[in-house]
């Protein structure tokens, strides 16, 4: 379970985690109005042991994992490297008290809705809600099938 | 767990937000689901039937849990309404205090520029007598 500092990194890793296991992964938002806090979590619901087993079975190849940087790959301690990767794989979290992050979260919400309904291979066009409304309006006007 | 249609779900979610301003938390979970049990899913896979997946949305305030599921046709309308609900209620987060930042930055800039000007003046004054 790791709190990720950078929003963009959180988004990239979350999408990677979801795509690796779309059946088991979920995206959770927790909001506390009294504290002014927002926490986001993406997890694939697996215990760390599952990831370790998959690693030793060769199901996970560290070099192919897009966001494993070279400094992690070069780590001498095999167990330490494993721990870092497994922690990043099973549960990702992002916490904030900033209003601007709520706006960023809205885009991530839209991405997850699209991926979950259409499938992990769906094309994520970063259409804002305004663009979608315009598309729907134009479709109605021209009488196109949906 | 109460399974609702998308619009009643949003109404109930709005009520949850309104009830939880003083204390408490709201959790909203999104998950991909076929809405069928594992046995049925396995049967469908072996018989070659395509499984239609939906987006399961759950919300809870710690005491009551509500849920809805979205199909490919419904989800875009839902996500727009959902965004509206969040925007309306998640306003306890801090906003960037740009005014304060400007106030702290400007006097520093003035001080820096005055310092650099004085140093330039000194440099020019040393150059002039050489003529």
PDB file of C-alpha atoms in Angstrom:
ATOM      1  CA  UNK A   1       0.000   0.000   0.000  1.00  0.00           C
ATOM      2  CA  UNK A   2       1.796   3.101  -1.185  1.00  0.00           C
ATOM      3  CA  UNK A   3       0.796   6.764  -1.167  1.00  0.00           C
ATOM      4  CA  UNK A   4       1.966   8.259  -4.447  1.00  0.00           C
ATOM      5  CA  UNK A   5       2.997  11.908  -4.379  1.00  0.00           C
ATOM      6  CA  UNK A   6       2.609  12.755  -8.046  1.00  0.00           C
ATOM      7  CA  UNK A   7      -0.848  12.815  -9.572  1.00  0.00           C
ATOM      8  CA  UNK A   8       0.338  11.837 -13.030  1.00  0.00           C
ATOM      9  CA  UNK A   9       2.287   8.904 -11.647  1.00  0.00           C
ATOM     10  CA  UNK A  10      -0.766   7.791  -9.665  1.00  0.00           C
ATOM     11  CA  UNK A  11      -2.910   7.890 -12.820  1.00  0.00           C
ATOM     12  CA  UNK A  12      -0.378   6.009 -14.947  1.00  0.00           C
ATOM     13  CA  UNK A  13       0.243   3.282 -12.378  1.00  0.00           C
ATOM     14  CA  UNK A  14      -3.484   2.924 -11.608  1.00  0.00           C
ATOM     15  CA  UNK A  15      -4.350   2.382 -15.244  1.00  0.00           C
ATOM     16  CA  UNK A  16      -1.504  -0.098 -15.552  1.00  0.00           C
ATOM     17  CA  UNK A  17      -2.722  -1.982 -12.470  1.00  0.00           C
ATOM     18  CA  UNK A  18      -6.288  -2.036 -13.738  1.00  0.00           C
ATOM     19  CA  UNK A  19      -5.316  -3.234 -17.214  1.00  0.00           C
ATOM     20  CA  UNK A  20      -3.226  -6.033 -15.702  1.00  0.00           C
ATOM     21  CA  UNK A  21      -6.307  -7.411 -13.921  1.00  0.00           C
ATOM     22  CA  UNK A  22      -9.570  -5.739 -14.960  1.00  0.00           C
ATOM     23  CA  UNK A  23     -11.713  -8.426 -13.326  1.00  0.00           C
ATOM     24  CA  UNK A  24     -10.369  -7.949  -9.813  1.00  0.00           C
ATOM     25  CA  UNK A  25      -9.347  -4.295  -9.761  1.00  0.00           C
ATOM     26  CA  UNK A  26     -11.455  -1.568  -8.218  1.00  0.00           C
ATOM     27  CA  UNK A  27     -11.219   2.208  -7.878  1.00  0.00           C
ATOM     28  CA  UNK A  28     -12.280   3.708  -4.552  1.00  0.00           C
ATOM     29  CA  UNK A  29     -12.836   7.295  -3.510  1.00  0.00           C
ATOM     30  CA  UNK A  30     -13.199   8.401   0.096  1.00  0.00           C
ATOM     31  CA  UNK A  31     -14.306  11.915   0.947  1.00  0.00           C
ATOM     32  CA  UNK A  32     -14.489  13.495   4.406  1.00  0.00           C
ATOM     33  CA  UNK A  33     -16.180  16.880   4.390  1.00  0.00           C
ATOM     34  CA  UNK A  34     -15.432  17.532   8.081  1.00  0.00           C
ATOM     35  CA  UNK A  35     -11.667  17.139   7.523  1.00  0.00           C
ATOM     36  CA  UNK A  36     -11.566  18.419   3.957  1.00  0.00           C
ATOM     37  CA  UNK A  37      -9.743  15.275   2.829  1.00  0.00           C
ATOM     38  CA  UNK A  38      -9.957  13.181  -0.309  1.00  0.00           C
ATOM     39  CA  UNK A  39      -8.303   9.763  -0.713  1.00  0.00           C
ATOM     40  CA  UNK A  40      -8.230   7.680  -3.875  1.00  0.00           C
ATOM     41  CA  UNK A  41      -7.288   4.006  -4.025  1.00  0.00           C
ATOM     42  CA  UNK A  42      -6.810   1.518  -6.825  1.00  0.00           C
ATOM     43  CA  UNK A  43      -6.207  -2.104  -5.927  1.00  0.00           C
ATOM     44  CA  UNK A  44      -6.300  -5.471  -7.622  1.00  0.00           C
ATOM     45  CA  UNK A  45      -7.432  -7.136  -4.400  1.00  0.00           C
ATOM     46  CA  UNK A  46      -4.525  -9.546  -4.328  1.00  0.00           C
ATOM     47  CA  UNK A  47      -2.379 -10.219  -1.330  1.00  0.00           C
ATOM     48  CA  UNK A  48       1.295  -9.570  -1.784  1.00  0.00           C
ATOM     49  CA  UNK A  49       2.011 -13.308  -1.716  1.00  0.00           C
ATOM     50  CA  UNK A  50       0.096 -13.727  -4.985  1.00  0.00           C
ATOM     51  CA  UNK A  51       2.318 -11.194  -6.699  1.00  0.00           C
ATOM     52  CA  UNK A  52       5.437 -12.828  -5.283  1.00  0.00           C
ATOM     53  CA  UNK A  53       4.276 -16.222  -6.555  1.00  0.00           C
ATOM     54  CA  UNK A  54       3.538 -14.781  -9.977  1.00  0.00           C
ATOM     55  CA  UNK A  55       6.989 -13.207 -10.002  1.00  0.00           C
ATOM     56  CA  UNK A  56       8.712 -16.489  -9.197  1.00  0.00           C
ATOM     57  CA  UNK A  57       6.530 -18.337 -11.707  1.00  0.00           C
ATOM     58  CA  UNK A  58       7.712 -15.946 -14.378  1.00  0.00           C
ATOM     59  CA  UNK A  59       4.257 -14.496 -14.953  1.00  0.00           C
ATOM     60  CA  UNK A  60       5.610 -11.033 -14.198  1.00  0.00           C
ATOM     61  CA  UNK A  61       8.725  -9.948 -16.051  1.00  0.00           C
ATOM     62  CA  UNK A  62      10.276  -6.954 -14.353  1.00  0.00           C
ATOM     63  CA  UNK A  63      11.883  -5.599 -17.523  1.00  0.00           C
ATOM     64  CA  UNK A  64       8.539  -5.458 -19.329  1.00  0.00           C
ATOM     65  CA  UNK A  65       6.863  -3.474 -16.610  1.00  0.00           C
ATOM     66  CA  UNK A  66       6.571  -0.020 -18.064  1.00  0.00           C
ATOM     67  CA  UNK A  67       7.058   2.027 -14.918  1.00  0.00           C
ATOM     68  CA  UNK A  68       9.867   0.161 -13.272  1.00  0.00           C
ATOM     69  CA  UNK A  69      12.713   2.600 -13.522  1.00  0.00           C
ATOM     70  CA  UNK A  70      16.308   1.571 -13.971  1.00  0.00           C
ATOM     71  CA  UNK A  71      17.260   2.496 -10.438  1.00  0.00           C
ATOM     72  CA  UNK A  72      14.809  -0.126  -9.183  1.00  0.00           C
ATOM     73  CA  UNK A  73      15.917  -2.720 -11.728  1.00  0.00           C
ATOM     74  CA  UNK A  74      19.549  -2.186 -10.724  1.00  0.00           C
ATOM     75  CA  UNK A  75      18.842  -2.629  -7.026  1.00  0.00           C
ATOM     76  CA  UNK A  76      21.212  -5.210  -5.648  1.00  0.00           C
ATOM     77  CA  UNK A  77      18.947  -6.610  -2.977  1.00  0.00           C
ATOM     78  CA  UNK A  78      16.606  -8.977  -4.777  1.00  0.00           C
ATOM     79  CA  UNK A  79      14.119  -8.991  -1.935  1.00  0.00           C
ATOM     80  CA  UNK A  80      14.090  -5.186  -1.643  1.00  0.00           C
ATOM     81  CA  UNK A  81      13.421  -4.793  -5.346  1.00  0.00           C
ATOM     82  CA  UNK A  82      10.649  -7.324  -5.111  1.00  0.00           C
ATOM     83  CA  UNK A  83       9.039  -5.556  -2.187  1.00  0.00           C
ATOM     84  CA  UNK A  84       9.031  -2.200  -3.994  1.00  0.00           C
ATOM     85  CA  UNK A  85       7.419  -3.663  -7.085  1.00  0.00           C
ATOM     86  CA  UNK A  86       4.864  -5.727  -5.207  1.00  0.00           C
ATOM     87  CA  UNK A  87       3.806  -2.792  -3.086  1.00  0.00           C
ATOM     88  CA  UNK A  88       3.307  -0.703  -6.188  1.00  0.00           C
ATOM     89  CA  UNK A  89       1.369  -3.485  -7.872  1.00  0.00           C
ATOM     90  CA  UNK A  90      -1.207  -4.448  -5.316  1.00  0.00           C
ATOM     91  CA  UNK A  91      -2.492  -1.164  -3.890  1.00  0.00           C
ATOM     92  CA  UNK A  92      -1.985   2.440  -4.946  1.00  0.00           C
ATOM     93  CA  UNK A  93      -3.242   5.433  -2.995  1.00  0.00           C
ATOM     94  CA  UNK A  94      -3.375   9.177  -3.440  1.00  0.00           C
ATOM     95  CA  UNK A  95      -4.428  11.635  -0.739  1.00  0.00           C
ATOM     96  CA  UNK A  96      -5.082  15.344  -0.927  1.00  0.00           C
ATOM     97  CA  UNK A  97      -6.794  18.324   0.617  1.00  0.00           C
ATOM     98  CA  UNK A  98      -6.623  20.488  -2.533  1.00  0.00           C
ATOM     99  CA  UNK A  99      -9.623  21.491  -4.612  1.00  0.00           C
ATOM    100  CA  UNK A 100      -7.604  21.329  -7.837  1.00  0.00           C
ATOM    101  CA  UNK A 101      -7.095  17.589  -7.316  1.00  0.00           C
ATOM    102  CA  UNK A 102     -10.868  17.110  -7.277  1.00  0.00           C
ATOM    103  CA  UNK A 103     -10.922  18.546 -10.785  1.00  0.00           C
ATOM    104  CA  UNK A 104      -8.174  16.145 -11.865  1.00  0.00           C
ATOM    105  CA  UNK A 105     -10.083  13.288 -10.239  1.00  0.00           C
ATOM    106  CA  UNK A 106     -13.081  14.039 -12.424  1.00  0.00           C
ATOM    107  CA  UNK A 107     -11.044  13.163 -15.522  1.00  0.00           C
ATOM    108  CA  UNK A 108      -9.796   9.953 -13.894  1.00  0.00           C
ATOM    109  CA  UNK A 109     -13.391   9.051 -13.013  1.00  0.00           C
ATOM    110  CA  UNK A 110     -14.347   9.386 -16.674  1.00  0.00           C
ATOM    111  CA  UNK A 111     -11.401   7.242 -17.735  1.00  0.00           C
ATOM    112  CA  UNK A 112     -12.356   4.479 -15.310  1.00  0.00           C
ATOM    113  CA  UNK A 113     -16.028   4.564 -16.301  1.00  0.00           C
ATOM    114  CA  UNK A 114     -14.996   4.093 -19.932  1.00  0.00           C
ATOM    115  CA  UNK A 115     -12.507   1.312 -19.165  1.00  0.00           C
ATOM    116  CA  UNK A 116     -14.867  -0.573 -16.907  1.00  0.00           C
ATOM    117  CA  UNK A 117     -17.841  -0.523 -19.239  1.00  0.00           C
ATOM    118  CA  UNK A 118     -16.089  -0.895 -22.580  1.00  0.00           C
ATOM    119  CA  UNK A 119     -13.188  -3.032 -21.447  1.00  0.00           C
ATOM    120  CA  UNK A 120      -9.504  -2.571 -20.580  1.00  0.00           C
ATOM    121  CA  UNK A 121      -8.528  -2.133 -24.220  1.00  0.00           C
ATOM    122  CA  UNK A 122     -10.980   0.689 -24.823  1.00  0.00           C
ATOM    123  CA  UNK A 123      -9.721   3.869 -26.403  1.00  0.00           C
ATOM    124  CA  UNK A 124      -9.596   6.602 -23.794  1.00  0.00           C
ATOM    125  CA  UNK A 125     -10.343   9.795 -25.612  1.00  0.00           C
ATOM    126  CA  UNK A 126     -10.033  12.429 -22.950  1.00  0.00           C
ATOM    127  CA  UNK A 127     -13.382  13.906 -23.792  1.00  0.00           C
ATOM    128  CA  UNK A 128     -14.672  16.335 -21.216  1.00  0.00           C
ATOM    129  CA  UNK A 129     -18.318  16.277 -20.235  1.00  0.00           C
ATOM    130  CA  UNK A 130     -18.912  19.374 -22.386  1.00  0.00           C
ATOM    131  CA  UNK A 131     -17.580  17.651 -25.482  1.00  0.00           C
ATOM    132  CA  UNK A 132     -19.771  14.650 -24.827  1.00  0.00           C
ATOM    133  CA  UNK A 133     -22.815  16.871 -24.485  1.00  0.00           C
ATOM    134  CA  UNK A 134     -21.932  18.542 -27.784  1.00  0.00           C
ATOM    135  CA  UNK A 135     -21.557  15.154 -29.444  1.00  0.00           C
ATOM    136  CA  UNK A 136     -24.910  14.044 -28.137  1.00  0.00           C
ATOM    137  CA  UNK A 137     -26.539  17.256 -29.306  1.00  0.00           C
ATOM    138  CA  UNK A 138     -25.056  16.962 -32.808  1.00  0.00           C
ATOM    139  CA  UNK A 139     -26.085  13.309 -33.014  1.00  0.00           C
ATOM    140  CA  UNK A 140     -29.652  14.219 -32.122  1.00  0.00           C
ATOM    141  CA  UNK A 141     -29.670  16.981 -34.709  1.00  0.00           C
ATOM    142  CA  UNK A 142     -28.429  14.817 -37.569  1.00  0.00           C
ATOM    143  CA  UNK A 143     -30.517  11.831 -36.573  1.00  0.00           C
ATOM    144  CA  UNK A 144     -27.567   9.447 -36.344  1.00  0.00           C
ATOM    145  CA  UNK A 145     -27.912   6.062 -34.748  1.00  0.00           C
ATOM    146  CA  UNK A 146     -26.202   5.737 -31.380  1.00  0.00           C
TER     147      UNK A 146
ATOM    148  CA  UNK B   1     -27.041  -3.512  -0.214  1.00  0.00           C
ATOM    149  CA  UNK B   2     -29.712  -1.746  -2.212  1.00  0.00           C
ATOM    150  CA  UNK B   3     -29.413  -1.982  -6.013  1.00  0.00           C
ATOM    151  CA  UNK B   4     -30.935   1.079  -7.652  1.00  0.00           C
ATOM    152  CA  UNK B   5     -31.410   2.561 -11.105  1.00  0.00           C
ATOM    153  CA  UNK B   6     -28.821   5.225 -11.983  1.00  0.00           C
ATOM    154  CA  UNK B   7     -31.003   8.294 -11.303  1.00  0.00           C
ATOM    155  CA  UNK B   8     -32.354   7.178  -7.897  1.00  0.00           C
ATOM    156  CA  UNK B   9     -28.786   6.191  -7.026  1.00  0.00           C
ATOM    157  CA  UNK B  10     -27.593   9.747  -7.715  1.00  0.00           C
ATOM    158  CA  UNK B  11     -30.443  11.188  -5.667  1.00  0.00           C
ATOM    159  CA  UNK B  12     -29.588   8.973  -2.716  1.00  0.00           C
ATOM    160  CA  UNK B  13     -25.875   9.774  -3.109  1.00  0.00           C
ATOM    161  CA  UNK B  14     -26.739  13.470  -2.936  1.00  0.00           C
ATOM    162  CA  UNK B  15     -28.642  12.845   0.310  1.00  0.00           C
ATOM    163  CA  UNK B  16     -25.649  10.966   1.714  1.00  0.00           C
ATOM    164  CA  UNK B  17     -23.367  13.919   0.986  1.00  0.00           C
ATOM    165  CA  UNK B  18     -25.800  16.313   2.610  1.00  0.00           C
ATOM    166  CA  UNK B  19     -26.024  14.152   5.743  1.00  0.00           C
ATOM    167  CA  UNK B  20     -22.234  13.766   6.073  1.00  0.00           C
ATOM    168  CA  UNK B  21     -21.051  17.367   6.221  1.00  0.00           C
ATOM    169  CA  UNK B  22     -20.552  17.573   9.988  1.00  0.00           C
ATOM    170  CA  UNK B  23     -18.944  14.173  10.471  1.00  0.00           C
ATOM    171  CA  UNK B  24     -18.456  10.907   8.632  1.00  0.00           C
ATOM    172  CA  UNK B  25     -17.079   9.775   5.287  1.00  0.00           C
ATOM    173  CA  UNK B  26     -18.451   8.890   1.896  1.00  0.00           C
ATOM    174  CA  UNK B  27     -16.917   6.015  -0.075  1.00  0.00           C
ATOM    175  CA  UNK B  28     -17.646   5.527  -3.770  1.00  0.00           C
ATOM    176  CA  UNK B  29     -16.288   2.409  -5.463  1.00  0.00           C
ATOM    177  CA  UNK B  30     -16.139   1.678  -9.188  1.00  0.00           C
ATOM    178  CA  UNK B  31     -15.654  -1.865 -10.428  1.00  0.00           C
ATOM    179  CA  UNK B  32     -16.016  -3.754 -13.675  1.00  0.00           C
ATOM    180  CA  UNK B  33     -18.565  -6.526 -13.304  1.00  0.00           C
ATOM    181  CA  UNK B  34     -20.697  -8.850 -15.388  1.00  0.00           C
ATOM    182  CA  UNK B  35     -23.260  -8.862 -12.561  1.00  0.00           C
ATOM    183  CA  UNK B  36     -23.380 -12.681 -12.804  1.00  0.00           C
ATOM    184  CA  UNK B  37     -22.121 -15.262 -10.355  1.00  0.00           C
ATOM    185  CA  UNK B  38     -18.966 -17.212 -11.092  1.00  0.00           C
ATOM    186  CA  UNK B  39     -20.839 -20.400 -12.009  1.00  0.00           C
ATOM    187  CA  UNK B  40     -22.946 -18.631 -14.621  1.00  0.00           C
ATOM    188  CA  UNK B  41     -19.897 -16.820 -15.992  1.00  0.00           C
ATOM    189  CA  UNK B  42     -17.962 -20.086 -16.382  1.00  0.00           C
ATOM    190  CA  UNK B  43     -20.915 -21.687 -18.181  1.00  0.00           C
ATOM    191  CA  UNK B  44     -21.143 -18.739 -20.541  1.00  0.00           C
ATOM    192  CA  UNK B  45     -17.407 -18.846 -21.236  1.00  0.00           C
ATOM    193  CA  UNK B  46     -17.402 -22.562 -22.022  1.00  0.00           C
ATOM    194  CA  UNK B  47     -20.474 -22.286 -24.252  1.00  0.00           C
ATOM    195  CA  UNK B  48     -18.910 -19.376 -26.137  1.00  0.00           C
ATOM    196  CA  UNK B  49     -21.533 -16.799 -25.197  1.00  0.00           C
ATOM    197  CA  UNK B  50     -20.207 -13.248 -25.027  1.00  0.00           C
ATOM    198  CA  UNK B  51     -20.358 -11.818 -21.503  1.00  0.00           C
ATOM    199  CA  UNK B  52     -21.657  -8.271 -21.262  1.00  0.00           C
ATOM    200  CA  UNK B  53     -19.756  -6.273 -18.687  1.00  0.00           C
ATOM    201  CA  UNK B  54     -21.111  -3.327 -16.757  1.00  0.00           C
ATOM    202  CA  UNK B  55     -19.667  -0.766 -14.395  1.00  0.00           C
ATOM    203  CA  UNK B  56     -20.759  -1.407 -10.814  1.00  0.00           C
ATOM    204  CA  UNK B  57     -20.906   1.747  -8.703  1.00  0.00           C
ATOM    205  CA  UNK B  58     -21.264   1.450  -4.943  1.00  0.00           C
ATOM    206  CA  UNK B  59     -21.598   4.220  -2.380  1.00  0.00           C
ATOM    207  CA  UNK B  60     -21.700   4.105   1.388  1.00  0.00           C
ATOM    208  CA  UNK B  61     -21.635   6.444   4.367  1.00  0.00           C
ATOM    209  CA  UNK B  62     -20.459   3.682   6.671  1.00  0.00           C
ATOM    210  CA  UNK B  63     -23.990   2.711   7.641  1.00  0.00           C
ATOM    211  CA  UNK B  64     -26.047   2.451   4.478  1.00  0.00           C
ATOM    212  CA  UNK B  65     -24.815   1.099   1.147  1.00  0.00           C
ATOM    213  CA  UNK B  66     -26.370   1.745  -2.235  1.00  0.00           C
ATOM    214  CA  UNK B  67     -25.349   0.578  -5.670  1.00  0.00           C
ATOM    215  CA  UNK B  68     -26.123   0.816  -9.346  1.00  0.00           C
ATOM    216  CA  UNK B  69     -24.757  -0.748 -12.498  1.00  0.00           C
ATOM    217  CA  UNK B  70     -24.109   1.047 -15.780  1.00  0.00           C
ATOM    218  CA  UNK B  71     -24.249  -0.305 -19.301  1.00  0.00           C
ATOM    219  CA  UNK B  72     -22.355   0.997 -22.316  1.00  0.00           C
ATOM    220  CA  UNK B  73     -25.345   3.141 -23.312  1.00  0.00           C
ATOM    221  CA  UNK B  74     -26.003   4.660 -19.901  1.00  0.00           C
ATOM    222  CA  UNK B  75     -22.579   5.434 -18.542  1.00  0.00           C
ATOM    223  CA  UNK B  76     -21.801   8.720 -20.292  1.00  0.00           C
ATOM    224  CA  UNK B  77     -24.949  10.395 -19.081  1.00  0.00           C
ATOM    225  CA  UNK B  78     -24.308   9.039 -15.599  1.00  0.00           C
ATOM    226  CA  UNK B  79     -20.715  10.240 -15.492  1.00  0.00           C
ATOM    227  CA  UNK B  80     -21.796  13.779 -16.328  1.00  0.00           C
ATOM    228  CA  UNK B  81     -24.464  13.792 -13.611  1.00  0.00           C
ATOM    229  CA  UNK B  82     -22.084  12.131 -11.156  1.00  0.00           C
ATOM    230  CA  UNK B  83     -19.486  14.836 -11.811  1.00  0.00           C
ATOM    231  CA  UNK B  84     -22.128  17.490 -11.109  1.00  0.00           C
ATOM    232  CA  UNK B  85     -23.002  15.875  -7.783  1.00  0.00           C
ATOM    233  CA  UNK B  86     -19.348  15.726  -6.726  1.00  0.00           C
ATOM    234  CA  UNK B  87     -18.672  19.325  -7.748  1.00  0.00           C
ATOM    235  CA  UNK B  88     -21.670  20.517  -5.800  1.00  0.00           C
ATOM    236  CA  UNK B  89     -20.760  18.725  -2.578  1.00  0.00           C
ATOM    237  CA  UNK B  90     -17.003  18.320  -2.432  1.00  0.00           C
ATOM    238  CA  UNK B  91     -16.262  21.929  -1.551  1.00  0.00           C
ATOM    239  CA  UNK B  92     -14.437  21.482   1.750  1.00  0.00           C
ATOM    240  CA  UNK B  93     -11.093  21.069  -0.037  1.00  0.00           C
ATOM    241  CA  UNK B  94      -8.550  23.875   0.049  1.00  0.00           C
ATOM    242  CA  UNK B  95      -8.303  26.252  -2.844  1.00  0.00           C
ATOM    243  CA  UNK B  96      -4.985  27.628  -4.046  1.00  0.00           C
ATOM    244  CA  UNK B  97      -4.311  30.941  -2.328  1.00  0.00           C
ATOM    245  CA  UNK B  98      -2.789  32.757  -5.254  1.00  0.00           C
ATOM    246  CA  UNK B  99      -3.355  36.200  -3.758  1.00  0.00           C
ATOM    247  CA  UNK B 100      -1.159  35.360  -0.779  1.00  0.00           C
ATOM    248  CA  UNK B 101       1.519  33.977  -3.068  1.00  0.00           C
ATOM    249  CA  UNK B 102       1.601  37.151  -5.141  1.00  0.00           C
ATOM    250  CA  UNK B 103       1.973  39.306  -2.036  1.00  0.00           C
ATOM    251  CA  UNK B 104       4.937  37.298  -0.760  1.00  0.00           C
ATOM    252  CA  UNK B 105       6.607  37.137  -4.177  1.00  0.00           C
ATOM    253  CA  UNK B 106       6.306  40.816  -5.200  1.00  0.00           C
ATOM    254  CA  UNK B 107       8.225  42.441  -2.321  1.00  0.00           C
ATOM    255  CA  UNK B 108      10.977  39.868  -2.814  1.00  0.00           C
ATOM    256  CA  UNK B 109      11.185  40.778  -6.480  1.00  0.00           C
ATOM    257  CA  UNK B 110      11.380  44.466  -5.650  1.00  0.00           C
ATOM    258  CA  UNK B 111      14.161  43.855  -3.191  1.00  0.00           C
ATOM    259  CA  UNK B 112      16.061  41.710  -5.663  1.00  0.00           C
ATOM    260  CA  UNK B 113      15.691  44.244  -8.479  1.00  0.00           C
ATOM    261  CA  UNK B 114      16.817  47.111  -6.265  1.00  0.00           C
ATOM    262  CA  UNK B 115      19.862  45.144  -5.235  1.00  0.00           C
ATOM    263  CA  UNK B 116      20.728  44.255  -8.819  1.00  0.00           C
ATOM    264  CA  UNK B 117      20.228  47.856  -9.973  1.00  0.00           C
ATOM    265  CA  UNK B 118      22.556  49.194  -7.352  1.00  0.00           C
ATOM    266  CA  UNK B 119      25.213  46.677  -8.345  1.00  0.00           C
ATOM    267  CA  UNK B 120      24.804  47.638 -12.020  1.00  0.00           C
ATOM    268  CA  UNK B 121      25.159  51.283 -11.148  1.00  0.00           C
ATOM    269  CA  UNK B 122      28.386  50.533  -9.395  1.00  0.00           C
ATOM    270  CA  UNK B 123      29.675  48.667 -12.424  1.00  0.00           C
ATOM    271  CA  UNK B 124      28.806  51.562 -14.751  1.00  0.00           C
ATOM    272  CA  UNK B 125      30.389  54.074 -12.442  1.00  0.00           C
ATOM    273  CA  UNK B 126      33.632  52.144 -12.519  1.00  0.00           C
ATOM    274  CA  UNK B 127      33.533  52.007 -16.334  1.00  0.00           C
ATOM    275  CA  UNK B 128      32.871  55.708 -16.920  1.00  0.00           C
ATOM    276  CA  UNK B 129      36.106  57.204 -15.604  1.00  0.00           C
ATOM    277  CA  UNK B 130      38.089  54.997 -18.022  1.00  0.00           C
ATOM    278  CA  UNK B 131      36.916  57.223 -20.933  1.00  0.00           C
TER     279      UNK B 131
END
